[in-house]
CSV table of C-alpha atoms in Angstrom, one decimal:
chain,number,residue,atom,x,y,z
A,1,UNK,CA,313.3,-154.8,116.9
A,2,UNK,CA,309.6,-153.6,116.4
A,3,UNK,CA,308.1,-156.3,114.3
A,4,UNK,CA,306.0,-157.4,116.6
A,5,UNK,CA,304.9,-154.1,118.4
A,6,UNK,CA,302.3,-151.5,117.9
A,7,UNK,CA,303.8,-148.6,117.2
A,8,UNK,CA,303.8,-145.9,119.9
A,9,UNK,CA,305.5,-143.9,122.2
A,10,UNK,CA,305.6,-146.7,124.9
A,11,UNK,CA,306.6,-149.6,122.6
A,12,UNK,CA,309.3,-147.4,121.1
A,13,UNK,CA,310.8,-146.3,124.8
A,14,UNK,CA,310.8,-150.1,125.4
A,15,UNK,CA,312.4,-150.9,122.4
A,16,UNK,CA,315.4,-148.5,122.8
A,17,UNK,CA,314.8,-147.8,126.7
A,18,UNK,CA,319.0,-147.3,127.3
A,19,UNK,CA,319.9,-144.8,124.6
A,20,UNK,CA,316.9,-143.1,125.2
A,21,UNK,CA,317.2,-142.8,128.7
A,22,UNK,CA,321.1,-141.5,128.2
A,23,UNK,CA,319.6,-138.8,126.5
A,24,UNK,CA,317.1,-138.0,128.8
A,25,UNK,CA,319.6,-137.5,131.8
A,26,UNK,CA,321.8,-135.2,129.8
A,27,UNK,CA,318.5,-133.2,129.2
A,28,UNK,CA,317.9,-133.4,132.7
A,29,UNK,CA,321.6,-132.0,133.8
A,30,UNK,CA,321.2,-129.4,131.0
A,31,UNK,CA,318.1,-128.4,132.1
A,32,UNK,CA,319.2,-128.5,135.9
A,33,UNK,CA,321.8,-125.8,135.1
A,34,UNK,CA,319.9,-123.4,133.1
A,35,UNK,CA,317.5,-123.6,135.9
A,36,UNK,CA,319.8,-122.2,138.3
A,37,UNK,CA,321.4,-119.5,136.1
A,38,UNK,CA,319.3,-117.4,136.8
A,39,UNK,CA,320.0,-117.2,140.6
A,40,UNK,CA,323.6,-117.1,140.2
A,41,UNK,CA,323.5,-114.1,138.0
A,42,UNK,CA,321.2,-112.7,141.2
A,43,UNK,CA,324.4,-113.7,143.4
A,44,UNK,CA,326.9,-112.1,141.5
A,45,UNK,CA,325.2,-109.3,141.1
A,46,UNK,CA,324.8,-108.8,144.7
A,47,UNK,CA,328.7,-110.2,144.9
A,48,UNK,CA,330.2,-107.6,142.7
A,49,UNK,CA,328.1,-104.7,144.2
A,50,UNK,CA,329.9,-105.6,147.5
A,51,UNK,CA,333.1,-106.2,145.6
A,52,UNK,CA,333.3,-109.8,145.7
A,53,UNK,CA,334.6,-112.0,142.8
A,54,UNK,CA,333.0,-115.3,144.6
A,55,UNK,CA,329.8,-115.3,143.3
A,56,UNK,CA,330.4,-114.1,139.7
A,57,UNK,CA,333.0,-117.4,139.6
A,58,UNK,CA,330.9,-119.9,140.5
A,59,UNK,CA,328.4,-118.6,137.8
A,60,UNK,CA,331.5,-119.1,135.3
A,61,UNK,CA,331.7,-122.2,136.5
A,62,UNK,CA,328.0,-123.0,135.9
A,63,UNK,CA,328.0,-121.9,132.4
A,64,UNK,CA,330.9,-123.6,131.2
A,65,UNK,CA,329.4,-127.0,132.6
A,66,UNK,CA,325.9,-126.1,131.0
A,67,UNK,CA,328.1,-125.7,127.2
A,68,UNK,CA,329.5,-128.6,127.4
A,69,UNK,CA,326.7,-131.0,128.6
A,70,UNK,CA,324.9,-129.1,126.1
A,71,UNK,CA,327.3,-129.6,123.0
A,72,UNK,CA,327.4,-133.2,124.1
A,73,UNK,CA,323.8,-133.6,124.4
A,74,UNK,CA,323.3,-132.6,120.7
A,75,UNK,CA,325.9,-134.9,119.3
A,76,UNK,CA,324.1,-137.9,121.0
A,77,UNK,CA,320.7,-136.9,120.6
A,78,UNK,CA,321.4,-136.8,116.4
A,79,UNK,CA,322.6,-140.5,116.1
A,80,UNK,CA,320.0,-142.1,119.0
A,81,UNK,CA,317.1,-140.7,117.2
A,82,UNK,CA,317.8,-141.0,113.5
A,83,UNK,CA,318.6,-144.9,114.5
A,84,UNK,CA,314.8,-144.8,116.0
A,85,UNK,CA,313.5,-143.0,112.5
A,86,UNK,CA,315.3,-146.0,110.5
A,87,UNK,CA,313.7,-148.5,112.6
A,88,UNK,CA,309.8,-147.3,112.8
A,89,UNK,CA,309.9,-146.3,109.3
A,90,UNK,CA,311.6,-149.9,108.1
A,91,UNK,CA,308.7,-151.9,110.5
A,92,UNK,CA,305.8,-149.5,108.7
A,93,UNK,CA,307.4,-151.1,105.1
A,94,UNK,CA,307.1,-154.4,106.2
A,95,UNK,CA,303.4,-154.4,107.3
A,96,UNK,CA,302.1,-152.5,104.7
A,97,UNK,CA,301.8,-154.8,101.4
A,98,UNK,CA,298.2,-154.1,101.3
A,99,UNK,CA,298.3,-150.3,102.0
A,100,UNK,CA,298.1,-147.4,98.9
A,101,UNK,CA,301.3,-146.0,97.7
A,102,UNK,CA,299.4,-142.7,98.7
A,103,UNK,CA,298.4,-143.9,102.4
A,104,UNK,CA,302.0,-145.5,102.9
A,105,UNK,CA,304.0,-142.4,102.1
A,106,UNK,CA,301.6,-139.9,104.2
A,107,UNK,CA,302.2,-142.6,107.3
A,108,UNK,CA,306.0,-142.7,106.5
A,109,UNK,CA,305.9,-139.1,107.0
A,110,UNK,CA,303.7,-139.3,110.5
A,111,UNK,CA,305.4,-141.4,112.4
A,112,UNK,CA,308.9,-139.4,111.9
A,113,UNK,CA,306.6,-137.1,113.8
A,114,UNK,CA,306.1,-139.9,116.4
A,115,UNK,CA,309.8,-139.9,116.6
A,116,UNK,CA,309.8,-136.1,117.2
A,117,UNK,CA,307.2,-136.0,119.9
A,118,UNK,CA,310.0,-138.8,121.4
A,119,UNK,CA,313.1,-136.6,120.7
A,120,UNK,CA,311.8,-133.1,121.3
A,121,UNK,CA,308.4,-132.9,123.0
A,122,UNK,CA,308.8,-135.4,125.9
A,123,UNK,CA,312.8,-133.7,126.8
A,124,UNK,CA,310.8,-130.5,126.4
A,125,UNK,CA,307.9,-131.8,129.1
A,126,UNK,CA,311.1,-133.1,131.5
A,127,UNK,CA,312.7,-129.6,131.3
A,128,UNK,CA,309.4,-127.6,131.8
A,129,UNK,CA,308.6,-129.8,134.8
A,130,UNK,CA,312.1,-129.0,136.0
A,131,UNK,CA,311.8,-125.2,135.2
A,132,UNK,CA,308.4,-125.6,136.8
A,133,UNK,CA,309.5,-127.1,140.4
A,134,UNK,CA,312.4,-124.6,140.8
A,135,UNK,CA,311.0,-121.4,140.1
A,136,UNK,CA,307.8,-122.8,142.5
A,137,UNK,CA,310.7,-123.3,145.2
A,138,UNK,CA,312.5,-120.4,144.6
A,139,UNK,CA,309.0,-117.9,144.6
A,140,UNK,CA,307.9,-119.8,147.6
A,141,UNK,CA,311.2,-118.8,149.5
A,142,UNK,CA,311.3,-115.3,148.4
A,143,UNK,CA,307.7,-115.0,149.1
A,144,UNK,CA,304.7,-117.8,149.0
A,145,UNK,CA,302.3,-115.2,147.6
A,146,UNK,CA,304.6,-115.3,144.5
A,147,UNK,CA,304.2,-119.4,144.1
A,148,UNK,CA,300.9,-118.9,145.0
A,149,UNK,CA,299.6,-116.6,141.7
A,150,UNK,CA,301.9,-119.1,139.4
A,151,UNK,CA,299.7,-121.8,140.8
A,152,UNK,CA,296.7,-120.3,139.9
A,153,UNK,CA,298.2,-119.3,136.4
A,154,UNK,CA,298.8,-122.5,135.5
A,155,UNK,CA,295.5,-124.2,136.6
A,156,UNK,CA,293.7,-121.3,134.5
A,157,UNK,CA,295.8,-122.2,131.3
A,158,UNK,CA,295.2,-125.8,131.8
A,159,UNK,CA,291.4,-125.3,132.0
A,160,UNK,CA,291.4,-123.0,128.7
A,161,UNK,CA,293.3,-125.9,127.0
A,162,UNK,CA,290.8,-128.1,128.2
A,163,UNK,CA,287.9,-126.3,126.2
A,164,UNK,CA,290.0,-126.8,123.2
A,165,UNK,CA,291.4,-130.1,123.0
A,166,UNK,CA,288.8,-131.8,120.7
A,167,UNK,CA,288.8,-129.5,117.9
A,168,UNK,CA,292.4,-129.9,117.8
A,169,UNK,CA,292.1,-133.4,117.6
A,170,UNK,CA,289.3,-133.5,115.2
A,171,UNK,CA,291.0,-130.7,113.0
A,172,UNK,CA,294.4,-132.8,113.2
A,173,UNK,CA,292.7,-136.3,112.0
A,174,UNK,CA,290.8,-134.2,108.8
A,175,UNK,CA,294.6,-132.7,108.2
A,176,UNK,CA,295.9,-136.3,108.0
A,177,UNK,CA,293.5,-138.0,106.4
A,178,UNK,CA,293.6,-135.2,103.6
A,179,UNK,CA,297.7,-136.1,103.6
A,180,UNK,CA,297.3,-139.8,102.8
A,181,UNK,CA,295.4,-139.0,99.7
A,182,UNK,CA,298.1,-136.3,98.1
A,183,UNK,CA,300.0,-139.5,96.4
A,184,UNK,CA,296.9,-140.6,94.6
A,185,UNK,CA,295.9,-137.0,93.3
A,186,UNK,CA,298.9,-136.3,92.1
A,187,UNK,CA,298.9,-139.6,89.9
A,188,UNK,CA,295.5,-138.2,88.0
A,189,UNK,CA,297.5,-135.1,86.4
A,190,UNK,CA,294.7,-133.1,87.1
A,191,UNK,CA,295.3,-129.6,88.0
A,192,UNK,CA,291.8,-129.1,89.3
A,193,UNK,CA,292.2,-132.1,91.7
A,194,UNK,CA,295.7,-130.7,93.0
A,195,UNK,CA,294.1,-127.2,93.3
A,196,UNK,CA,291.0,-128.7,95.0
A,197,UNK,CA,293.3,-130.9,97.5
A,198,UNK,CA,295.3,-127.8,98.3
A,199,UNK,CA,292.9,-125.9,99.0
A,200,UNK,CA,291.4,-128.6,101.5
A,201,UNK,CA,294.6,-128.6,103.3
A,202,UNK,CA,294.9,-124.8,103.5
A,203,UNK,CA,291.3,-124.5,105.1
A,204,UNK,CA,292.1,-126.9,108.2
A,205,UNK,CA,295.4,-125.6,109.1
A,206,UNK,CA,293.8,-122.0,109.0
A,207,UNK,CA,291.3,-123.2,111.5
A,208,UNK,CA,293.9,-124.7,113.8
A,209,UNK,CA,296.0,-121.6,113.3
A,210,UNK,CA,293.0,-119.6,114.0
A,211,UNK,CA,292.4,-122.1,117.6
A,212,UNK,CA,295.9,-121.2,118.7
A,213,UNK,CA,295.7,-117.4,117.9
A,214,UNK,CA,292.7,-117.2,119.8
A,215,UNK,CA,293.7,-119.9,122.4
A,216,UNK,CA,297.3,-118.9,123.0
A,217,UNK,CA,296.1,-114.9,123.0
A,218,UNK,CA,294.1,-116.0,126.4
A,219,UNK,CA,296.9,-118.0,127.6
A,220,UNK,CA,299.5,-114.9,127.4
A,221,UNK,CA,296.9,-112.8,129.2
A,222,UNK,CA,296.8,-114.8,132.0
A,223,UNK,CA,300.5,-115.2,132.2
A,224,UNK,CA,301.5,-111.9,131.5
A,225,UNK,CA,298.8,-110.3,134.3
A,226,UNK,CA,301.2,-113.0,136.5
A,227,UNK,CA,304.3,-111.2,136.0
A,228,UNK,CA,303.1,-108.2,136.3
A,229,UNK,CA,301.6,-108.9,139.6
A,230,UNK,CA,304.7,-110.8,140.6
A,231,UNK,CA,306.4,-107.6,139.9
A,232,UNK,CA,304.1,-104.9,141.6
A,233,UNK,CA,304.8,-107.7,145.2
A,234,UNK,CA,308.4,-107.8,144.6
A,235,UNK,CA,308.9,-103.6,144.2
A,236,UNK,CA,306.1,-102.9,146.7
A,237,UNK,CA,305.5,-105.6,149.4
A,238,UNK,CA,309.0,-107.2,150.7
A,239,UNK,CA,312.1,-105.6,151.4
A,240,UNK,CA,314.8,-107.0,148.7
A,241,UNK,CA,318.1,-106.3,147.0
A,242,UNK,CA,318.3,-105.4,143.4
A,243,UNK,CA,320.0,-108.7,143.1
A,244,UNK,CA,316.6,-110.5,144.5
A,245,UNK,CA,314.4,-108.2,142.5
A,246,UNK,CA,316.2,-109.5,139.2
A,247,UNK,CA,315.9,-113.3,140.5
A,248,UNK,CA,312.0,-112.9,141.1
A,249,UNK,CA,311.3,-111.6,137.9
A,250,UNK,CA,313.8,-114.2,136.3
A,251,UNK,CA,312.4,-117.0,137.9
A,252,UNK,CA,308.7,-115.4,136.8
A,253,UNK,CA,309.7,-115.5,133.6
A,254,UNK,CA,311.2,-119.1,133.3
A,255,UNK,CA,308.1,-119.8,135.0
A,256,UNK,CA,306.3,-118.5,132.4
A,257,UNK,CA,308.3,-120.3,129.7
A,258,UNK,CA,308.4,-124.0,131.4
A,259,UNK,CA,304.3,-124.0,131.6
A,260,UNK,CA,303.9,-122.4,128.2
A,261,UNK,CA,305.1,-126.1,127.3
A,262,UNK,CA,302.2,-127.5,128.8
A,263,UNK,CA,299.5,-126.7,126.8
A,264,UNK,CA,301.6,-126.8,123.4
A,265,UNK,CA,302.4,-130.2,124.6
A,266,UNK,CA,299.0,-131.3,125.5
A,267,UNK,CA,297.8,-129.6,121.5
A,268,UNK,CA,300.7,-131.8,120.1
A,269,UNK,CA,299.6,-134.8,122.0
A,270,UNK,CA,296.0,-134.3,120.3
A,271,UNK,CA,298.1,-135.0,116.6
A,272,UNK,CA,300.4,-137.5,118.1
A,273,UNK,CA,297.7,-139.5,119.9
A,274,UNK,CA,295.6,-139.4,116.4
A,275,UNK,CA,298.3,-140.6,114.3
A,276,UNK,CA,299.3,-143.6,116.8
A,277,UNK,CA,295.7,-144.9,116.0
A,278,UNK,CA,296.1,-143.9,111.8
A,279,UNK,CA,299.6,-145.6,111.1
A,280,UNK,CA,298.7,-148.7,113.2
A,281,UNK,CA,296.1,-149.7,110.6
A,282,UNK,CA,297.0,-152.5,108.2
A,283,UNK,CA,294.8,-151.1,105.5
């Protein structure tokens, strides 16, 4: 099914575009109703402080849908993508006569990772853009102010990202290259070499860890100083219920959550995106 295709994220949605794309509308109805959870909690709070039963019903409802797609979801997901795993990793054997033990077992390993940017990133992306358009709707009603700072949160996280995308990418390729040689050290028996290698792999993941501290410590700012001021318009400048008080600050919140994803998945497109071009190569 893919011996004749590069291997990446296009070719492999090609290749198995109808399971795939099952999957991805069951994310999409999960993530539809955890969207609006949040706003029938609001309703049934303001329902059952006016001692209607309505509200806090249809919120029942709501979760008991969200379980089940949700259970069923999960159960699909597992046999889809292990199929996918099975496949990519069979087409790597095939082409790879003339590549190193060593090389071949670090790329087996990389592209289940290609698999998991497929299975968990890109659902991720879909739900955070979901997330993303119906708290922006629901702010905008309440009060446009409200959309307004989360759009100006989001385009300062993006630019932050943007100042740090190349040293991921750079630090990603010297942590894979590193990996394909593991194999081949270990055949020499020699302690020092192991130790040596270790070591190697220990210094680049304590600079990327040391990138996202610093990187994701900015990002939190910004997005925290959003909720707060999100909070300080809700209690001070609009006249609301304590049922529309909770919904703001909800919706805030999942706000905050769904564009969170965006930088983590632009920092894992960096890796993905690197080893696309490493377990492509015939040699």
């Amino acid at each position: 099914m893919l011996e004749n295709r590069t291997l990446t994220i296009a070719s492999l949605l090609t290749a198995f575009f109808r399971p795939v794309l099952l999957t991805w509308l069951l994310t999409l109805c999960e993530t539809g109703l955890v969207a609006i959870v949040p706003l029938f909690i609001g309703f049934a709070i303001d329902g059952l402080l006016k001692d209607s039963m309505d509200a806090y019903q249809h919120l029942g409802i709501v979760l008991a849908l969200l379980m089940i797609i949700a259970v069923l979801r999960r159960i699909y997901d597992t046999r889809v993508y292990g199929a996918i795993r099975v496949e990519v990793g069979k087409t790597q054997i095939f082409r790879s006569d003339k590549v190193p033990v060593s090389t071949l077992n670090a790329r087996l390993g990389m592209a289940r990772e290609l698999v998991d940017f497929l299975e968990q990133e890109i659902p991720t992306i879909m739900n955070s853009f979901v997330q993303i358009a119906v708290s922006l709707i629901v702010l905008y009603v309440f009060n446009p102010v409200l959309c307004n700072a989360a759009l100006i949160a989001t385009a300062l996280v993006i630019t932050l990202y943007a100042f740090c995308h190349r040293r991921f990418y750079r630090l990603n390729a010297d942590h894979n290259q590193q990996s394909e040689q593991q194999v081949n050290i270990l055949e020499q028996k020699s302690k020092h070499a192991v130790l040596e290698h270790l070591d190697k792999l220990r210094r680049i993941e304590i600079s990327l860890s040391d990138t996202e501290a610093c990187l994701y410590g900015l990002i939190f700012a910004v997005f925290f100083g959003f909720i707060a001021f999100n909070l300080w318009v809700a209690a001070t400048g609009m006249e609301t219920t304590v049922g529309t008080i909770f919904s703001i600050i909800n919706y805030s919140w999942e706000f905050v959550e769904a564009a969170l994803v965006i930088p983590m998945a632009l920092q894992n497109w960096s890796r993905i995106s690197e080893i696309i071009q490493r377990i492509n190569k015939q040699d």
